[in-house]
Structures are given as C-alpha cells and as structure tokens.
Amino acid sequence: MSNREMVVLSVGGVRFVTLASTLLRFPESRLAQMLNNDDQEFKLVNGEFFVDRDGTLFSYIMDFLRTLQISLPTDFSDYQRLQREAEFYGLYALANILNQEHLLKPRLEILEVRFSLQDMQAFFRIFGSCSTTVETLAEQITLFSGQQSGQNWNSPFPSQKPLVPLPLERPSHHDMVFQCGTDYSAGDQFVARYVSIKPDNRKLINGTNVLGLLLDTLLKDGFRLISTRTVSSEEKVECYSFERMQKPAGITIMVNQTPGSSGAAQVKRSQVQKGK
C-alpha cells in the first residue's frame, strides 16, 4: 500500500479517513500491521477497516498520529480508558505518557499581590506558585525613576526630564518587589518612581492607579480574584489572592523514522507559552 493512499476506518461506528503514512508513523503498532492484513482484530469490509473499539477516544488517537502531540481538553478525565486504547493499538509511547496524568492535567495556580501605602509611596510584592507566570509578569512591568522638581503624588504625568529604567527586585523565582510614588529629596526636589505595565503604555505614579491596572491585567490573563484581606492594619498592607487553572506544557513525541527504524520514540515537553 502506498504511503499516500487513503485509508478508511470505522471505529465503533465512527468513520475516520486518513493516509497510510499517518498510520505507519509507528511501524510496530497494530494500526501499521492492519495495513498488511496482519491483525485479525481489524476486519476489512467493503474497503473499510472495521474495529469494535471506542470511536470517541480514537479521535484523540488520530490527532496524536497526525501531530505527534498530546492535546487534551481541560475537562478531560478518561486518562485510564485512553491509555487502554493506546495500549490496544500498540502505541506504547502514548500509553506511557497517559500513565503519568500529572503531566497532562491542568494545575491550579495561586498568585498573591500585597499592596501597602506609606505617605506618598506605594509598595508592591507579588508571590506566585508558578515561577514561569511570575517571570512573564515581570517582563510586562517596567519601573522608571527620576528627580522631579515640584512633582507630587497627584501629578498625572511625569515631567519632560528623562526617566531612568530601574530593575525589579526579585527575591526569588516566585516573587517580585517594586514601588512607585514620590519621596522627598531636598528643597522642592522629589525622587519619583513610575510603573508601566504592558500592553498599557502609561507611566503611573499613583499607587492606587497602579494597583487597579495590575489587578485588571491579572483578570484579563485568566486569573480569578478569590479573596481580599488586610494582612497588617498598622502598616496598611492589603493582600489580593488570585487563582487560575494553568494548562500543562505541550508534550511532543519525537519519532525516529530513518530507513529501517523500528519507530523508536522519545518524549519532548514543549516550553510553556508565556502568559498562558
């Protein structure tokens, strides 16, 4: 059979049309053997291969064969049944991954924003259970500093003097610290610190405005506000707690398809998409 020849399968009454080359990606699988009429489980009826298995789960099998990637819905729960189907078809690379459900299941992320107002300055500290999410958020936040004349908390725009970018404080991979506002220096001079959060291009000095933009950014990124509490009434520290379900990193099966290969497979976990 030519690799480009179309093959029709009826799996539990659900019809699938694909190429022979797709089914031959794993030469030792039962689907590859089926093409040579070497497997009695598959009956050739009127030009279609029939097998009495779960047609709905086979759609995930076909997606895997076409893309060599595992992509399951966030509400998927039939890991054991799909693993059993993968084993039936002799796709052991897929079955081994499905046996490790923790690699495929969405995980709960927790993120906490602590906010404190002191005189004309606002202090922020962000903690996150996922270091990748914190790193992505850190790339969105830019700090600026400059000595301003006659500048105060309520000035909506920075002066025309150039501002100097400042690095974020990163006590660990799971948190960051920054501040904004004005600090008295000498005479009518103030040290002003501004915050910009992408994709918003404004440079904000008012801590309340920065807090509002930060919370809005997190909500747009899929987080859900679950609680607000006062951590320290004396220091006026407020804590905003968020959570979201983070999709797992994509998993790709790399297949060695060199001539004479037995279809050996390696697992490669793709990088998590930033901000996702």
PDB file of C-alpha atoms in Angstrom:
ATOM      1  CA  MET A   1       0.000   0.000   0.000  1.00  0.00           C
ATOM      2  CA  SER A   2       1.338   3.435  -0.971  1.00  0.00           C
ATOM      3  CA  ASN A   3       2.041   5.831   1.912  1.00  0.00           C
ATOM      4  CA  ARG A   4      -0.184   8.407   0.219  1.00  0.00           C
ATOM      5  CA  GLU A   5      -3.102   6.029  -0.232  1.00  0.00           C
ATOM      6  CA  MET A   6      -6.242   6.941   1.668  1.00  0.00           C
ATOM      7  CA  VAL A   7      -7.444   4.589   4.381  1.00  0.00           C
ATOM      8  CA  VAL A   8     -10.943   4.470   5.829  1.00  0.00           C
ATOM      9  CA  LEU A   9     -11.526   3.132   9.330  1.00  0.00           C
ATOM     10  CA  SER A  10     -14.789   2.528  11.114  1.00  0.00           C
ATOM     11  CA  VAL A  11     -14.096   2.514  14.858  1.00  0.00           C
ATOM     12  CA  GLY A  12     -17.140   1.614  16.909  1.00  0.00           C
ATOM     13  CA  GLY A  13     -19.293   3.003  14.114  1.00  0.00           C
ATOM     14  CA  VAL A  14     -17.386   6.317  13.836  1.00  0.00           C
ATOM     15  CA  ARG A  15     -15.771   6.797  10.419  1.00  0.00           C
ATOM     16  CA  PHE A  16     -12.218   8.155  10.019  1.00  0.00           C
ATOM     17  CA  VAL A  17     -10.370   8.922   6.783  1.00  0.00           C
ATOM     18  CA  THR A  18      -6.583   9.299   6.822  1.00  0.00           C
ATOM     19  CA  LEU A  19      -3.402   8.485   4.901  1.00  0.00           C
ATOM     20  CA  ALA A  20      -1.485   5.250   5.171  1.00  0.00           C
ATOM     21  CA  SER A  21       1.634   7.270   6.066  1.00  0.00           C
ATOM     22  CA  THR A  22      -0.143   8.558   9.169  1.00  0.00           C
ATOM     23  CA  LEU A  23      -0.914   5.043  10.382  1.00  0.00           C
ATOM     24  CA  LEU A  24       2.665   3.931   9.621  1.00  0.00           C
ATOM     25  CA  ARG A  25       4.294   6.501  11.880  1.00  0.00           C
ATOM     26  CA  PHE A  26       4.738   3.745  14.450  1.00  0.00           C
ATOM     27  CA  PRO A  27       5.632   0.710  12.287  1.00  0.00           C
ATOM     28  CA  GLU A  28       5.265  -1.766  15.143  1.00  0.00           C
ATOM     29  CA  SER A  29       1.765  -0.616  16.072  1.00  0.00           C
ATOM     30  CA  ARG A  30      -1.315  -2.679  15.307  1.00  0.00           C
ATOM     31  CA  LEU A  31      -2.567   0.082  13.006  1.00  0.00           C
ATOM     32  CA  ALA A  32       0.537  -0.351  10.835  1.00  0.00           C
ATOM     33  CA  GLN A  33       0.115  -4.132  10.879  1.00  0.00           C
ATOM     34  CA  MET A  34      -3.527  -3.676   9.923  1.00  0.00           C
ATOM     35  CA  LEU A  35      -2.494  -2.255   6.559  1.00  0.00           C
ATOM     36  CA  ASN A  36      -0.765  -5.554   5.749  1.00  0.00           C
ATOM     37  CA  ASN A  37      -3.804  -7.547   6.869  1.00  0.00           C
ATOM     38  CA  ASP A  38      -1.664  -8.967   9.671  1.00  0.00           C
ATOM     39  CA  ASP A  39      -4.129  -8.305  12.513  1.00  0.00           C
ATOM     40  CA  GLN A  40      -7.362 -10.252  12.864  1.00  0.00           C
ATOM     41  CA  GLU A  41      -8.954  -7.597  15.136  1.00  0.00           C
ATOM     42  CA  PHE A  42      -9.433  -5.374  12.091  1.00  0.00           C
ATOM     43  CA  LYS A  43     -11.990  -6.583   9.558  1.00  0.00           C
ATOM     44  CA  LEU A  44     -11.870  -5.273   6.017  1.00  0.00           C
ATOM     45  CA  VAL A  45     -15.500  -4.735   4.970  1.00  0.00           C
ATOM     46  CA  ASN A  46     -16.367  -3.018   1.665  1.00  0.00           C
ATOM     47  CA  GLY A  47     -12.981  -1.321   1.541  1.00  0.00           C
ATOM     48  CA  GLU A  48     -13.153  -0.051   5.146  1.00  0.00           C
ATOM     49  CA  PHE A  49     -11.288  -1.380   8.143  1.00  0.00           C
ATOM     50  CA  PHE A  50     -13.686  -2.075  10.997  1.00  0.00           C
ATOM     51  CA  VAL A  51     -12.687  -2.468  14.647  1.00  0.00           C
ATOM     52  CA  ASP A  52     -15.025  -2.751  17.612  1.00  0.00           C
ATOM     53  CA  ARG A  53     -13.435  -0.092  19.850  1.00  0.00           C
ATOM     54  CA  ASP A  54     -14.370   3.338  21.256  1.00  0.00           C
ATOM     55  CA  GLY A  55     -14.738   5.758  18.364  1.00  0.00           C
ATOM     56  CA  THR A  56     -14.757   8.889  20.508  1.00  0.00           C
ATOM     57  CA  LEU A  57     -11.419   8.057  22.148  1.00  0.00           C
ATOM     58  CA  PHE A  58      -9.977   7.049  18.772  1.00  0.00           C
ATOM     59  CA  SER A  59     -10.312  10.682  17.668  1.00  0.00           C
ATOM     60  CA  TYR A  60      -7.564  11.511  20.206  1.00  0.00           C
ATOM     61  CA  ILE A  61      -5.516   8.601  18.846  1.00  0.00           C
ATOM     62  CA  MET A  62      -5.818  10.011  15.326  1.00  0.00           C
ATOM     63  CA  ASP A  63      -4.931  13.528  16.463  1.00  0.00           C
ATOM     64  CA  PHE A  64      -1.820  12.117  18.110  1.00  0.00           C
ATOM     65  CA  LEU A  65      -0.809  10.213  14.970  1.00  0.00           C
ATOM     66  CA  ARG A  66      -1.266  13.283  12.797  1.00  0.00           C
ATOM     67  CA  THR A  67       0.567  15.760  15.027  1.00  0.00           C
ATOM     68  CA  LEU A  68       2.751  13.572  17.293  1.00  0.00           C
ATOM     69  CA  GLN A  69       1.493  15.780  20.103  1.00  0.00           C
ATOM     70  CA  ILE A  70      -0.812  15.143  23.046  1.00  0.00           C
ATOM     71  CA  SER A  71      -3.526  17.753  23.277  1.00  0.00           C
ATOM     72  CA  LEU A  72      -6.493  17.017  25.522  1.00  0.00           C
ATOM     73  CA  PRO A  73      -9.421  19.207  26.639  1.00  0.00           C
ATOM     74  CA  THR A  74      -9.068  20.876  30.045  1.00  0.00           C
ATOM     75  CA  ASP A  75     -12.069  18.882  31.313  1.00  0.00           C
ATOM     76  CA  PHE A  76     -10.755  15.544  30.018  1.00  0.00           C
ATOM     77  CA  SER A  77     -10.867  12.779  32.634  1.00  0.00           C
ATOM     78  CA  ASP A  78     -10.717   9.424  30.779  1.00  0.00           C
ATOM     79  CA  TYR A  79      -6.943   9.010  31.078  1.00  0.00           C
ATOM     80  CA  GLN A  80      -7.101   5.322  32.004  1.00  0.00           C
ATOM     81  CA  ARG A  81      -9.533   4.464  29.211  1.00  0.00           C
ATOM     82  CA  LEU A  82      -7.471   6.364  26.641  1.00  0.00           C
ATOM     83  CA  GLN A  83      -4.318   4.661  27.948  1.00  0.00           C
ATOM     84  CA  ARG A  84      -6.028   1.301  27.491  1.00  0.00           C
ATOM     85  CA  GLU A  85      -6.931   2.233  23.903  1.00  0.00           C
ATOM     86  CA  ALA A  86      -3.354   3.346  23.199  1.00  0.00           C
ATOM     87  CA  GLU A  87      -2.077   0.011  24.505  1.00  0.00           C
ATOM     88  CA  PHE A  88      -4.609  -1.857  22.352  1.00  0.00           C
ATOM     89  CA  TYR A  89      -3.316  -0.114  19.224  1.00  0.00           C
ATOM     90  CA  GLY A  90       0.302  -0.754  20.234  1.00  0.00           C
ATOM     91  CA  LEU A  91       1.081   2.947  20.691  1.00  0.00           C
ATOM     92  CA  TYR A  92       3.156   2.465  23.819  1.00  0.00           C
ATOM     93  CA  ALA A  93       4.863   5.873  23.686  1.00  0.00           C
ATOM     94  CA  LEU A  94       1.422   7.460  24.044  1.00  0.00           C
ATOM     95  CA  ALA A  95       0.320   4.945  26.686  1.00  0.00           C
ATOM     96  CA  ASN A  96       3.389   5.670  28.829  1.00  0.00           C
ATOM     97  CA  ILE A  97       2.660   9.401  28.835  1.00  0.00           C
ATOM     98  CA  LEU A  98      -1.007   8.842  29.656  1.00  0.00           C
ATOM     99  CA  ASN A  99       0.123   6.778  32.627  1.00  0.00           C
ATOM    100  CA  GLN A 100       1.629   9.994  34.031  1.00  0.00           C
ATOM    101  CA  GLU A 101      -1.569  12.001  34.370  1.00  0.00           C
ATOM    102  CA  HIS A 102       0.145  14.785  36.315  1.00  0.00           C
ATOM    103  CA  LEU A 103       1.984  15.802  33.128  1.00  0.00           C
ATOM    104  CA  LEU A 104      -1.281  16.286  31.254  1.00  0.00           C
ATOM    105  CA  LYS A 105      -3.736  17.608  33.820  1.00  0.00           C
ATOM    106  CA  PRO A 106      -4.241  21.355  34.267  1.00  0.00           C
ATOM    107  CA  ARG A 107      -2.841  22.577  37.564  1.00  0.00           C
ATOM    108  CA  LEU A 108      -4.107  25.223  39.945  1.00  0.00           C
ATOM    109  CA  GLU A 109      -2.005  28.378  40.115  1.00  0.00           C
ATOM    110  CA  ILE A 110      -2.061  30.711  43.096  1.00  0.00           C
ATOM    111  CA  LEU A 111      -0.895  34.318  42.880  1.00  0.00           C
ATOM    112  CA  GLU A 112      -0.887  36.901  45.666  1.00  0.00           C
ATOM    113  CA  VAL A 113      -0.493  40.689  45.436  1.00  0.00           C
ATOM    114  CA  ARG A 114       0.461  42.602  48.582  1.00  0.00           C
ATOM    115  CA  PHE A 115      -0.067  46.352  48.489  1.00  0.00           C
ATOM    116  CA  SER A 116       0.922  48.983  51.046  1.00  0.00           C
ATOM    117  CA  LEU A 117       0.533  52.768  51.121  1.00  0.00           C
ATOM    118  CA  GLN A 118       3.025  54.784  53.153  1.00  0.00           C
ATOM    119  CA  ASP A 119       2.899  58.570  52.845  1.00  0.00           C
ATOM    120  CA  MET A 120       3.341  59.309  49.134  1.00  0.00           C
ATOM    121  CA  GLN A 121       4.742  55.896  48.217  1.00  0.00           C
ATOM    122  CA  ALA A 122       3.140  52.587  47.355  1.00  0.00           C
ATOM    123  CA  PHE A 123       4.859  49.233  47.816  1.00  0.00           C
ATOM    124  CA  PHE A 124       4.035  46.055  45.921  1.00  0.00           C
ATOM    125  CA  ARG A 125       5.076  42.443  46.405  1.00  0.00           C
ATOM    126  CA  ILE A 126       3.809  39.669  44.141  1.00  0.00           C
ATOM    127  CA  PHE A 127       4.076  35.971  45.030  1.00  0.00           C
ATOM    128  CA  GLY A 128       3.216  33.193  42.572  1.00  0.00           C
ATOM    129  CA  SER A 129       3.150  29.397  42.793  1.00  0.00           C
ATOM    130  CA  CYS A 130       4.339  29.165  39.158  1.00  0.00           C
ATOM    131  CA  SER A 131       7.749  30.747  38.540  1.00  0.00           C
ATOM    132  CA  THR A 132       7.083  30.957  34.780  1.00  0.00           C
ATOM    133  CA  THR A 133       3.988  33.089  35.364  1.00  0.00           C
ATOM    134  CA  VAL A 134       5.912  35.402  37.712  1.00  0.00           C
ATOM    135  CA  GLU A 135       8.700  35.699  35.141  1.00  0.00           C
ATOM    136  CA  THR A 136       6.208  36.575  32.406  1.00  0.00           C
ATOM    137  CA  LEU A 137       4.577  39.206  34.606  1.00  0.00           C
ATOM    138  CA  ALA A 138       7.998  40.641  35.484  1.00  0.00           C
ATOM    139  CA  GLU A 139       8.674  41.124  31.768  1.00  0.00           C
ATOM    140  CA  GLN A 140       5.459  43.168  31.498  1.00  0.00           C
ATOM    141  CA  ILE A 141       6.336  45.535  34.356  1.00  0.00           C
ATOM    142  CA  THR A 142       8.848  48.358  33.870  1.00  0.00           C
ATOM    143  CA  LEU A 143       9.974  50.823  36.554  1.00  0.00           C
ATOM    144  CA  PHE A 144      11.251  54.336  35.926  1.00  0.00           C
ATOM    145  CA  SER A 145      12.937  56.802  38.256  1.00  0.00           C
ATOM    146  CA  GLY A 146      13.835  60.458  38.028  1.00  0.00           C
ATOM    147  CA  GLN A 147      14.387  63.519  40.178  1.00  0.00           C
ATOM    148  CA  GLN A 148      11.494  65.854  39.633  1.00  0.00           C
ATOM    149  CA  SER A 149      11.047  69.470  40.601  1.00  0.00           C
ATOM    150  CA  GLY A 150       7.741  70.317  42.237  1.00  0.00           C
ATOM    151  CA  GLN A 151       6.426  66.859  41.413  1.00  0.00           C
ATOM    152  CA  ASN A 152       3.960  65.278  43.802  1.00  0.00           C
ATOM    153  CA  TRP A 153       1.749  62.242  44.200  1.00  0.00           C
ATOM    154  CA  ASN A 154      -1.199  63.667  42.315  1.00  0.00           C
ATOM    155  CA  SER A 155       0.677  64.866  39.225  1.00  0.00           C
ATOM    156  CA  PRO A 156      -0.837  62.831  36.392  1.00  0.00           C
ATOM    157  CA  PHE A 157       2.167  62.973  34.058  1.00  0.00           C
ATOM    158  CA  PRO A 158       5.930  62.802  34.544  1.00  0.00           C
ATOM    159  CA  SER A 159       7.959  65.910  33.740  1.00  0.00           C
ATOM    160  CA  GLN A 160       9.816  66.232  30.473  1.00  0.00           C
ATOM    161  CA  LYS A 161      13.074  65.237  32.146  1.00  0.00           C
ATOM    162  CA  PRO A 162      14.313  61.806  31.016  1.00  0.00           C
ATOM    163  CA  LEU A 163      13.458  58.906  33.286  1.00  0.00           C
ATOM    164  CA  VAL A 164      15.853  56.104  34.098  1.00  0.00           C
ATOM    165  CA  PRO A 165      14.603  52.472  33.911  1.00  0.00           C
ATOM    166  CA  LEU A 166      15.040  50.520  37.142  1.00  0.00           C
ATOM    167  CA  PRO A 167      15.307  46.747  37.615  1.00  0.00           C
ATOM    168  CA  LEU A 168      12.647  44.855  39.527  1.00  0.00           C
ATOM    169  CA  GLU A 169      13.706  43.310  42.800  1.00  0.00           C
ATOM    170  CA  ARG A 170      13.466  39.521  42.529  1.00  0.00           C
ATOM    171  CA  PRO A 171      13.990  37.938  45.976  1.00  0.00           C
ATOM    172  CA  SER A 172      13.307  34.548  44.379  1.00  0.00           C
ATOM    173  CA  HIS A 173      11.934  32.970  41.199  1.00  0.00           C
ATOM    174  CA  HIS A 174       8.475  33.059  42.757  1.00  0.00           C
ATOM    175  CA  ASP A 175       8.154  36.724  43.751  1.00  0.00           C
ATOM    176  CA  MET A 176       9.000  40.312  42.852  1.00  0.00           C
ATOM    177  CA  VAL A 177       9.068  43.655  44.662  1.00  0.00           C
ATOM    178  CA  PHE A 178       8.648  47.212  43.362  1.00  0.00           C
ATOM    179  CA  GLN A 179       7.372  50.614  44.438  1.00  0.00           C
ATOM    180  CA  CYS A 180       6.040  53.845  42.980  1.00  0.00           C
ATOM    181  CA  GLY A 181       5.274  57.366  44.175  1.00  0.00           C
ATOM    182  CA  THR A 182       7.411  60.279  45.303  1.00  0.00           C
ATOM    183  CA  ASP A 183       9.985  60.595  48.027  1.00  0.00           C
ATOM    184  CA  TYR A 184      11.110  63.985  49.360  1.00  0.00           C
ATOM    185  CA  SER A 185      14.742  64.722  48.497  1.00  0.00           C
ATOM    186  CA  ALA A 186      15.796  68.359  49.128  1.00  0.00           C
ATOM    187  CA  GLY A 187      14.105  71.704  48.663  1.00  0.00           C
ATOM    188  CA  ASP A 188      11.350  71.214  46.113  1.00  0.00           C
ATOM    189  CA  GLN A 189      13.039  68.153  44.605  1.00  0.00           C
ATOM    190  CA  PHE A 190      11.346  64.766  44.665  1.00  0.00           C
ATOM    191  CA  VAL A 191      12.568  61.337  43.648  1.00  0.00           C
ATOM    192  CA  ALA A 192       9.703  59.992  41.568  1.00  0.00           C
ATOM    193  CA  ARG A 193       9.136  56.359  40.639  1.00  0.00           C
ATOM    194  CA  TYR A 194       6.734  55.352  37.894  1.00  0.00           C
ATOM    195  CA  VAL A 195       5.333  51.969  36.878  1.00  0.00           C
ATOM    196  CA  SER A 196       4.350  50.861  33.393  1.00  0.00           C
ATOM    197  CA  ILE A 197       2.549  47.548  32.754  1.00  0.00           C
ATOM    198  CA  LYS A 198       2.353  46.231  29.185  1.00  0.00           C
ATOM    199  CA  PRO A 199       0.395  46.411  26.978  1.00  0.00           C
ATOM    200  CA  ASP A 200      -0.665  49.685  28.662  1.00  0.00           C
ATOM    201  CA  ASN A 201       1.947  52.327  27.806  1.00  0.00           C
ATOM    202  CA  ARG A 202       1.197  54.794  30.603  1.00  0.00           C
ATOM    203  CA  LYS A 203       3.773  55.605  33.267  1.00  0.00           C
ATOM    204  CA  LEU A 204       1.790  55.688  36.510  1.00  0.00           C
ATOM    205  CA  ILE A 205       2.977  57.243  39.760  1.00  0.00           C
ATOM    206  CA  ASN A 206      -0.182  56.912  41.854  1.00  0.00           C
ATOM    207  CA  GLY A 207      -0.120  53.612  43.765  1.00  0.00           C
ATOM    208  CA  THR A 208      -3.891  53.148  43.643  1.00  0.00           C
ATOM    209  CA  ASN A 209      -3.861  53.534  39.859  1.00  0.00           C
ATOM    210  CA  VAL A 210      -1.008  51.041  39.536  1.00  0.00           C
ATOM    211  CA  LEU A 211      -2.888  48.576  41.735  1.00  0.00           C
ATOM    212  CA  GLY A 212      -6.016  48.902  39.601  1.00  0.00           C
ATOM    213  CA  LEU A 213      -4.068  48.325  36.381  1.00  0.00           C
ATOM    214  CA  LEU A 214      -2.217  45.351  37.882  1.00  0.00           C
ATOM    215  CA  LEU A 215      -5.411  43.665  39.070  1.00  0.00           C
ATOM    216  CA  ASP A 216      -7.079  44.296  35.712  1.00  0.00           C
ATOM    217  CA  THR A 217      -4.071  42.769  33.918  1.00  0.00           C
ATOM    218  CA  LEU A 218      -4.285  39.617  36.025  1.00  0.00           C
ATOM    219  CA  LEU A 219      -8.030  39.275  35.447  1.00  0.00           C
ATOM    220  CA  LYS A 220      -7.551  39.608  31.682  1.00  0.00           C
ATOM    221  CA  ASP A 221      -4.854  36.923  31.877  1.00  0.00           C
ATOM    222  CA  GLY A 222      -7.345  34.387  33.204  1.00  0.00           C
ATOM    223  CA  PHE A 223      -6.882  34.784  36.952  1.00  0.00           C
ATOM    224  CA  ARG A 224      -9.872  34.933  39.288  1.00  0.00           C
ATOM    225  CA  LEU A 225      -9.902  37.084  42.438  1.00  0.00           C
ATOM    226  CA  ILE A 226     -10.781  34.752  45.316  1.00  0.00           C
ATOM    227  CA  SER A 227     -10.136  36.887  48.405  1.00  0.00           C
ATOM    228  CA  THR A 228      -9.117  40.296  49.695  1.00  0.00           C
ATOM    229  CA  ARG A 229      -7.839  40.745  53.209  1.00  0.00           C
ATOM    230  CA  THR A 230      -5.835  43.096  55.390  1.00  0.00           C
ATOM    231  CA  VAL A 231      -2.560  41.492  56.427  1.00  0.00           C
ATOM    232  CA  SER A 232      -1.425  44.301  58.728  1.00  0.00           C
ATOM    233  CA  SER A 233      -3.769  47.103  59.755  1.00  0.00           C
ATOM    234  CA  GLU A 234      -0.905  49.062  61.317  1.00  0.00           C
ATOM    235  CA  GLU A 235       1.203  49.019  58.163  1.00  0.00           C
ATOM    236  CA  LYS A 236      -1.882  49.181  55.925  1.00  0.00           C
ATOM    237  CA  VAL A 237      -0.906  46.066  53.966  1.00  0.00           C
ATOM    238  CA  GLU A 238      -3.669  44.647  51.777  1.00  0.00           C
ATOM    239  CA  CYS A 239      -3.490  41.206  50.187  1.00  0.00           C
ATOM    240  CA  TYR A 240      -5.297  40.192  46.975  1.00  0.00           C
ATOM    241  CA  SER A 241      -5.348  36.452  46.245  1.00  0.00           C
ATOM    242  CA  PHE A 242      -5.924  35.047  42.752  1.00  0.00           C
ATOM    243  CA  GLU A 243      -6.159  31.602  41.214  1.00  0.00           C
ATOM    244  CA  ARG A 244      -6.461  30.093  37.728  1.00  0.00           C
ATOM    245  CA  MET A 245      -6.190  26.718  36.061  1.00  0.00           C
ATOM    246  CA  GLN A 246      -2.936  26.588  34.113  1.00  0.00           C
ATOM    247  CA  LYS A 247      -2.847  24.291  31.084  1.00  0.00           C
ATOM    248  CA  PRO A 248       0.105  21.906  31.107  1.00  0.00           C
ATOM    249  CA  ALA A 249       3.053  22.282  28.792  1.00  0.00           C
ATOM    250  CA  GLY A 250       2.574  20.620  25.426  1.00  0.00           C
ATOM    251  CA  ILE A 251       4.097  17.165  25.066  1.00  0.00           C
ATOM    252  CA  THR A 252       5.507  16.070  21.729  1.00  0.00           C
ATOM    253  CA  ILE A 253       6.508  12.538  20.755  1.00  0.00           C
ATOM    254  CA  MET A 254       9.613  12.568  18.573  1.00  0.00           C
ATOM    255  CA  VAL A 255       9.671   9.527  16.281  1.00  0.00           C
ATOM    256  CA  ASN A 256      12.817   8.165  14.681  1.00  0.00           C
ATOM    257  CA  GLN A 257      11.707   7.455  11.130  1.00  0.00           C
ATOM    258  CA  THR A 258      15.013   6.714   9.460  1.00  0.00           C
ATOM    259  CA  PRO A 259      15.051   3.806   6.987  1.00  0.00           C
ATOM    260  CA  GLY A 260      14.947   0.509   8.835  1.00  0.00           C
ATOM    261  CA  SER A 261      13.846   2.201  12.024  1.00  0.00           C
ATOM    262  CA  SER A 262      11.590   0.347  14.404  1.00  0.00           C
ATOM    263  CA  GLY A 263       9.740   3.574  15.182  1.00  0.00           C
ATOM    264  CA  ALA A 264      11.531   4.321  18.459  1.00  0.00           C
ATOM    265  CA  ALA A 265      10.012   7.331  20.166  1.00  0.00           C
ATOM    266  CA  GLN A 266      11.297   9.996  22.521  1.00  0.00           C
ATOM    267  CA  VAL A 267       9.221  12.337  24.621  1.00  0.00           C
ATOM    268  CA  LYS A 268       9.848  16.057  24.496  1.00  0.00           C
ATOM    269  CA  ARG A 269       7.985  18.500  26.696  1.00  0.00           C
ATOM    270  CA  SER A 270       7.421  21.805  24.939  1.00  0.00           C
ATOM    271  CA  GLN A 271       8.016  25.145  26.613  1.00  0.00           C
ATOM    272  CA  VAL A 272       5.040  26.707  28.347  1.00  0.00           C
ATOM    273  CA  GLN A 273       3.695  29.597  26.357  1.00  0.00           C
ATOM    274  CA  LYS A 274       4.326  32.798  28.256  1.00  0.00           C
ATOM    275  CA  GLY A 275       1.314  34.405  29.733  1.00  0.00           C
ATOM    276  CA  LYS A 276      -0.792  31.331  29.255  1.00  0.00           C
TER     277      LYS A 276
END
